[in-house]
GROMACS .gro file of C-alpha atoms in nm:
model
  205
    1UNK     CA    1   4.821   6.951   2.419
    2UNK     CA    2   4.877   6.826   2.763
    3UNK     CA    3   5.209   6.981   2.713
    4UNK     CA    4   5.092   7.335   2.668
    5UNK     CA    5   5.228   7.577   2.959
    6UNK     CA    6   4.877   7.641   3.092
    7UNK     CA    7   4.802   7.246   3.154
    8UNK     CA    8   5.150   7.191   3.292
    9UNK     CA    9   5.050   7.482   3.529
   10UNK     CA   10   4.724   7.315   3.594
   11UNK     CA   11   4.879   6.966   3.641
   12UNK     CA   12   5.168   7.102   3.893
   13UNK     CA   13   4.850   7.160   4.119
   14UNK     CA   14   4.784   6.773   4.130
   15UNK     CA   15   5.160   6.702   4.140
   16UNK     CA   16   5.193   6.947   4.456
   17UNK     CA   17   4.952   6.733   4.665
   18UNK     CA   18   5.167   6.446   4.776
   19UNK     CA   19   5.447   6.687   4.887
   20UNK     CA   20   5.190   6.902   5.053
   21UNK     CA   21   5.120   6.570   5.270
   22UNK     CA   22   5.448   6.521   5.356
   23UNK     CA   23   5.503   6.878   5.474
   24UNK     CA   24   5.214   6.874   5.683
   25UNK     CA   25   5.279   6.525   5.829
   26UNK     CA   26   5.625   6.630   5.949
   27UNK     CA   27   5.485   6.858   6.210
   28UNK     CA   28   5.765   7.081   6.229
   29UNK     CA   29   5.760   7.482   6.215
   30UNK     CA   30   5.975   7.485   5.886
   31UNK     CA   31   5.765   7.210   5.745
   32UNK     CA   32   5.443   7.438   5.813
   33UNK     CA   33   5.582   7.712   5.663
   34UNK     CA   34   5.694   7.508   5.358
   35UNK     CA   35   5.337   7.396   5.304
   36UNK     CA   36   5.204   7.727   5.325
   37UNK     CA   37   5.439   7.842   5.064
   38UNK     CA   38   5.373   7.510   4.849
   39UNK     CA   39   5.016   7.568   4.867
   40UNK     CA   40   4.994   7.935   4.774
   41UNK     CA   41   5.234   7.854   4.490
   42UNK     CA   42   5.023   7.601   4.349
   43UNK     CA   43   4.711   7.815   4.398
   44UNK     CA   44   4.874   8.088   4.216
   45UNK     CA   45   4.878   7.873   3.907
   46UNK     CA   46   4.518   7.860   3.904
   47UNK     CA   47   4.512   8.222   3.778
   48UNK     CA   48   4.827   8.190   3.541
   49UNK     CA   49   4.724   7.894   3.365
   50UNK     CA   50   4.404   8.055   3.267
   51UNK     CA   51   4.543   8.409   3.187
   52UNK     CA   52   4.819   8.257   2.957
   53UNK     CA   53   4.559   7.990   2.793
   54UNK     CA   54   4.356   8.300   2.674
   55UNK     CA   55   4.646   8.550   2.607
   56UNK     CA   56   4.798   8.276   2.354
   57UNK     CA   57   4.485   8.153   2.215
   58UNK     CA   58   4.558   7.779   2.318
   59UNK     CA   59   4.250   7.687   2.552
   60UNK     CA   60   4.179   7.331   2.506
   61UNK     CA   61   3.926   7.067   2.592
   62UNK     CA   62   4.193   6.870   2.820
   63UNK     CA   63   4.259   7.225   3.021
   64UNK     CA   64   3.896   7.305   3.056
   65UNK     CA   65   3.831   6.925   3.213
   66UNK     CA   66   4.134   6.932   3.414
   67UNK     CA   67   4.135   7.278   3.551
   68UNK     CA   68   3.832   7.260   3.785
   69UNK     CA   69   3.944   6.906   3.888
   70UNK     CA   70   4.287   7.024   4.006
   71UNK     CA   71   4.133   7.304   4.212
   72UNK     CA   72   3.899   7.074   4.392
   73UNK     CA   73   4.179   6.819   4.448
   74UNK     CA   74   4.434   7.066   4.573
   75UNK     CA   75   4.160   7.217   4.778
   76UNK     CA   76   3.996   6.894   4.925
   77UNK     CA   77   4.351   6.776   5.027
   78UNK     CA   78   4.453   7.071   5.217
   79UNK     CA   79   4.104   7.057   5.401
   80UNK     CA   80   4.154   6.703   5.465
   81UNK     CA   81   4.521   6.735   5.595
   82UNK     CA   82   4.401   7.033   5.831
   83UNK     CA   83   4.112   6.830   5.978
   84UNK     CA   84   4.299   6.513   5.993
   85UNK     CA   85   4.617   6.645   6.172
   86UNK     CA   86   4.372   6.854   6.401
   87UNK     CA   87   4.525   7.197   6.250
   88UNK     CA   88   4.148   7.357   6.231
   89UNK     CA   89   4.107   7.577   6.541
   90UNK     CA   90   3.783   7.616   6.727
   91UNK     CA   91   3.479   7.562   6.512
   92UNK     CA   92   3.654   7.597   6.172
   93UNK     CA   93   3.560   7.242   6.061
   94UNK     CA   94   3.210   7.350   6.028
   95UNK     CA   95   3.313   7.622   5.735
   96UNK     CA   96   3.547   7.346   5.595
   97UNK     CA   97   3.251   7.121   5.577
   98UNK     CA   98   3.027   7.358   5.382
   99UNK     CA   99   3.318   7.443   5.163
  100UNK     CA  100   3.363   7.068   5.062
  101UNK     CA  101   2.986   6.990   5.034
  102UNK     CA  102   2.967   7.301   4.805
  103UNK     CA  103   3.265   7.185   4.559
  104UNK     CA  104   3.061   6.803   4.549
  105UNK     CA  105   2.723   7.012   4.454
  106UNK     CA  106   2.892   7.194   4.212
  107UNK     CA  107   3.095   6.948   4.044
  108UNK     CA  108   2.735   6.732   3.999
  109UNK     CA  109   2.574   7.040   3.881
  110UNK     CA  110   2.814   7.106   3.620
  111UNK     CA  111   2.826   6.728   3.514
  112UNK     CA  112   2.426   6.764   3.473
  113UNK     CA  113   2.445   7.079   3.297
  114UNK     CA  114   2.727   6.944   3.049
  115UNK     CA  115   2.488   6.666   2.927
  116UNK     CA  116   2.230   6.973   2.810
  117UNK     CA  117   2.515   7.164   2.673
  118UNK     CA  118   2.485   7.436   2.925
  119UNK     CA  119   2.790   7.594   3.109
  120UNK     CA  120   2.814   7.732   3.452
  121UNK     CA  121   2.980   8.069   3.395
  122UNK     CA  122   3.213   8.207   3.670
  123UNK     CA  123   3.100   8.499   3.868
  124UNK     CA  124   3.294   8.791   4.026
  125UNK     CA  125   3.157   8.662   4.359
  126UNK     CA  126   3.281   8.322   4.283
  127UNK     CA  127   3.633   8.468   4.237
  128UNK     CA  128   3.627   8.626   4.543
  129UNK     CA  129   3.537   8.308   4.707
  130UNK     CA  130   3.796   8.123   4.567
  131UNK     CA  131   4.075   8.406   4.669
  132UNK     CA  132   3.921   8.386   5.039
  133UNK     CA  133   3.930   8.032   5.026
  134UNK     CA  134   4.284   7.961   4.892
  135UNK     CA  135   4.398   8.257   5.141
  136UNK     CA  136   4.252   8.084   5.442
  137UNK     CA  137   4.395   7.760   5.374
  138UNK     CA  138   4.733   7.895   5.299
  139UNK     CA  139   4.732   8.094   5.627
  140UNK     CA  140   4.598   7.761   5.852
  141UNK     CA  141   4.856   7.551   5.680
  142UNK     CA  142   5.128   7.802   5.834
  143UNK     CA  143   4.964   7.839   6.164
  144UNK     CA  144   5.093   8.030   6.435
  145UNK     CA  145   5.424   7.787   6.445
  146UNK     CA  146   5.488   7.859   6.070
  147UNK     CA  147   5.458   8.229   6.105
  148UNK     CA  148   5.732   8.235   6.377
  149UNK     CA  149   5.997   8.111   6.146
  150UNK     CA  150   5.934   8.426   5.939
  151UNK     CA  151   5.912   8.653   6.225
  152UNK     CA  152   5.557   8.701   6.211
  153UNK     CA  153   5.501   8.511   6.535
  154UNK     CA  154   5.315   8.830   6.678
  155UNK     CA  155   5.020   8.778   6.469
  156UNK     CA  156   4.743   8.567   6.543
  157UNK     CA  157   4.770   8.375   6.221
  158UNK     CA  158   4.543   8.085   6.311
  159UNK     CA  159   4.282   8.311   6.364
  160UNK     CA  160   4.319   8.514   6.093
  161UNK     CA  161   4.292   8.213   5.870
  162UNK     CA  162   3.992   8.095   6.067
  163UNK     CA  163   3.820   8.446   5.988
  164UNK     CA  164   3.908   8.410   5.628
  165UNK     CA  165   3.750   8.033   5.623
  166UNK     CA  166   3.427   8.150   5.740
  167UNK     CA  167   3.424   8.441   5.498
  168UNK     CA  168   3.494   8.179   5.251
  169UNK     CA  169   3.244   7.971   5.359
  170UNK     CA  170   2.963   8.249   5.364
  171UNK     CA  171   3.062   8.315   4.997
  172UNK     CA  172   3.041   7.957   4.908
  173UNK     CA  173   2.694   7.936   5.027
  174UNK     CA  174   2.565   8.229   4.820
  175UNK     CA  175   2.761   8.115   4.508
  176UNK     CA  176   2.669   7.772   4.548
  177UNK     CA  177   2.280   7.842   4.563
  178UNK     CA  178   2.349   8.088   4.257
  179UNK     CA  179   2.467   7.736   4.080
  180UNK     CA  180   2.215   7.521   4.196
  181UNK     CA  181   1.938   7.779   4.116
  182UNK     CA  182   2.046   7.774   3.771
  183UNK     CA  183   2.081   7.396   3.744
  184UNK     CA  184   1.697   7.384   3.904
  185UNK     CA  185   1.583   7.610   3.622
  186UNK     CA  186   1.742   7.401   3.347
  187UNK     CA  187   1.599   7.108   3.508
  188UNK     CA  188   1.269   7.238   3.504
  189UNK     CA  189   1.267   7.346   3.151
  190UNK     CA  190   1.337   6.984   3.031
  191UNK     CA  191   1.039   6.769   2.887
  192UNK     CA  192   1.039   6.439   3.038
  193UNK     CA  193   1.071   6.181   2.762
  194UNK     CA  194   0.793   5.914   2.696
  195UNK     CA  195   0.950   5.577   2.668
  196UNK     CA  196   0.783   5.281   2.552
  197UNK     CA  197   0.996   5.039   2.732
  198UNK     CA  198   0.842   4.699   2.901
  199UNK     CA  199   0.847   4.862   3.236
  200UNK     CA  200   0.676   5.163   3.139
  201UNK     CA  201   0.411   4.985   2.944
  202UNK     CA  202   0.072   4.816   3.028
  203UNK     CA  203   0.020   4.508   2.865
  204UNK     CA  204  -0.309   4.470   2.685
  205UNK     CA  205  -0.502   4.156   2.592
   0.00000   0.00000   0.00000
C-alpha cells in the first residue's frame, strides 16, 4: 500500500525536493547547511525503505516502481540546482553530466528489460557508486560556506565534494557499462518477429 512506512519514506524523498530548491535559492550559509542536512536525510531513507520493506515482508509493486524514480528525481534536482546556481567548482560539471546521462541510460534499459521480464540486479559496485554520489552531492550542497556554520570552515569541503563526485562518475561509467552490456546481450537474443503488415508485404499480381 502507498501508506506503508517504506513507501512513505520513498515519497519523502520526492517531497523534500521543493524545500531543497528553496534552501539552495536563499544563498545563505545557514541555508546551504540546511540543504545539505535535508538532502542527506532524504538520501538515508533510500537505505531504510528497502530494509524495512524486506524485514517486514511488505515489498510492493508500488514501492518497486517508485523507489528508483524518487532516487533519480532527488539526484537530478540536486545536480541541476548545483549547476544552475553555479555551485559546481572547476570542472565538476563534467562528472555531473556523466551521472545524469547514466541515470537516463539505466532508466531506458530498465524499461526495455522489464518488457521482456528481466530485471537488472543491483551490484555491490552500484551501491558504492550511490554512496559516493549521495555523499558528494550533500557535501557540495553544504560547500565551504555551509561547513563554516558548524565550525568546519577550515576544511576544503567543496574540493572534497568535487573529488567524491569524480569518483562517483568513474563508478557510474563502470556500472553503466555493466548494465548496458546486459541489455545488449538480451537484445541480441531477441528473434525479430516477422510481420505481415501491408507496409512489409510485397503486393503480387
